[in-house]
Amino acid sequence: MSQYVSRLGSTRTGPRIRFPGGFPGASRKPRRIAMLSVHTSPLHQPGTGDAGGMNVYIVELAKRLAAINIEVEIFTRATTGSLPPEVELAPGVLVRHVDAGPYEGLAKEDLPAQLCAFTHGVMQAWAGQRPGY
């Protein structure tokens, strides 16, 4: 960090905002987090196809959050019709497959065209849950 500070100057960008009583919600820890992995599934083996560093990062972050009792749901695009709707990756980590676009033959450059369908699938999963989800 110090090498960047010496090149760029101060890391401070302006006056700090102070909240009376602390930052809103700071005392509450989230109970559940949703992650979106549109590019590739975190279930894919790194080094195969387009799976790589992002997969490793998402999986490890999800596992560490689960280790501190935060439930994690990772939404990813289904790549075959035979996938189950959800798979437990690790205790407290659930991968949900979302139907969005063709299962196979979709280049990663074509993924942005499927974002509306992906978002729709995520929202459908959310809408089917109990209040407070």
XYZ file of C-alpha atoms in Angstrom:
133
model
C 0.000 0.000 0.000
C 2.766 2.462 0.889
C 4.235 2.207 -2.619
C 0.922 3.439 -4.025
C 0.582 6.202 -1.469
C 4.048 7.504 -2.304
C 3.195 7.572 -6.005
C -0.360 8.828 -5.747
C -0.295 10.873 -2.577
C -2.783 10.556 0.239
C -5.337 7.765 0.169
C -7.862 10.073 1.767
C -10.362 11.322 -0.799
C -12.358 13.768 1.257
C -13.955 14.404 4.614
C -15.109 11.292 6.411
C -18.814 10.847 6.950
C -19.677 10.225 10.567
C -22.883 8.520 11.622
C -24.180 9.263 15.120
C -24.244 5.923 16.889
C -22.150 4.243 14.189
C -22.768 3.074 10.652
C -26.388 2.006 10.025
C -26.665 -1.758 10.346
C -23.057 -2.184 11.472
C -24.074 -4.049 14.600
C -25.991 -6.649 12.588
C -24.125 -9.330 10.716
C -25.785 -10.524 7.499
C -27.345 -13.960 7.774
C -27.478 -14.755 4.084
C -25.559 -13.572 1.039
C -26.328 -14.130 -2.626
C -23.426 -14.314 -5.072
C -23.821 -14.197 -8.831
C -21.463 -16.232 -10.985
C -22.592 -15.643 -14.550
C -19.319 -16.419 -16.322
C -18.841 -20.031 -15.165
C -20.172 -22.326 -12.489
C -18.226 -22.554 -9.245
C -18.757 -26.313 -9.562
C -16.547 -26.480 -12.670
C -12.971 -27.642 -12.206
C -10.504 -24.725 -12.504
C -8.402 -25.089 -15.636
C -11.192 -26.664 -17.682
C -12.978 -24.516 -20.246
C -13.389 -20.974 -18.949
C -13.179 -22.008 -15.293
C -10.265 -20.454 -13.472
C -9.318 -17.959 -10.809
C -12.752 -16.410 -10.432
C -14.202 -19.843 -9.647
C -11.571 -20.459 -6.984
C -12.171 -17.027 -5.450
C -15.960 -17.429 -5.337
C -15.772 -20.920 -3.834
C -13.223 -19.969 -1.174
C -15.027 -16.755 -0.232
C -18.332 -18.628 0.064
C -16.770 -21.327 2.256
C -15.177 -18.763 4.562
C -18.445 -16.868 4.921
C -20.231 -20.130 5.730
C -17.561 -20.874 8.342
C -18.680 -17.757 10.239
C -22.347 -18.800 10.020
C -23.370 -16.756 7.005
C -25.464 -18.754 4.547
C -24.320 -18.320 0.952
C -26.295 -18.972 -2.203
C -24.385 -18.814 -5.463
C -26.539 -18.296 -8.535
C -24.957 -19.537 -11.752
C -26.171 -20.135 -15.295
C -27.193 -23.730 -16.009
C -25.001 -25.244 -18.729
C -26.969 -28.480 -19.250
C -30.585 -29.450 -18.773
C -29.615 -32.387 -16.590
C -28.298 -30.268 -13.709
C -30.287 -30.319 -10.478
C -31.815 -26.953 -9.538
C -29.503 -26.700 -6.536
C -26.350 -28.390 -5.259
C -24.755 -28.106 -1.825
C -21.144 -27.115 -2.479
C -20.170 -27.189 1.195
C -22.044 -26.881 4.486
C -23.815 -23.521 4.329
C -23.048 -22.989 0.613
C -25.720 -23.696 -1.983
C -25.256 -23.392 -5.759
C -28.470 -22.640 -7.676
C -28.611 -23.295 -11.412
C -30.540 -20.663 -13.351
C -31.914 -21.346 -16.829
C -30.724 -18.418 -18.953
C -30.072 -18.842 -22.649
C -28.926 -21.964 -24.448
C -27.281 -24.624 -22.319
C -24.328 -25.248 -24.606
C -22.430 -23.397 -27.288
C -22.722 -19.967 -25.686
C -19.445 -18.038 -25.846
C -18.597 -15.863 -22.852
C -18.751 -12.835 -25.159
C -22.456 -13.626 -25.658
C -23.279 -13.766 -21.933
C -24.367 -10.111 -21.635
C -27.298 -10.874 -23.944
C -28.508 -13.432 -21.372
C -28.365 -11.159 -18.316
C -32.079 -10.298 -18.403
C -32.990 -13.994 -18.438
C -30.452 -14.676 -15.684
C -31.817 -11.842 -13.540
C -35.345 -13.133 -14.099
C -34.287 -16.588 -12.881
C -32.646 -15.156 -9.767
C -35.731 -13.060 -8.998
C -37.993 -16.094 -9.461
C -35.909 -18.026 -6.942
C -36.160 -15.119 -4.520
C -39.921 -14.693 -5.031
C -40.550 -18.318 -4.117
C -38.989 -17.939 -0.668
C -40.542 -17.213 2.703
C -40.851 -13.619 3.957
C -37.596 -12.335 5.406
C -35.512 -14.429 3.018
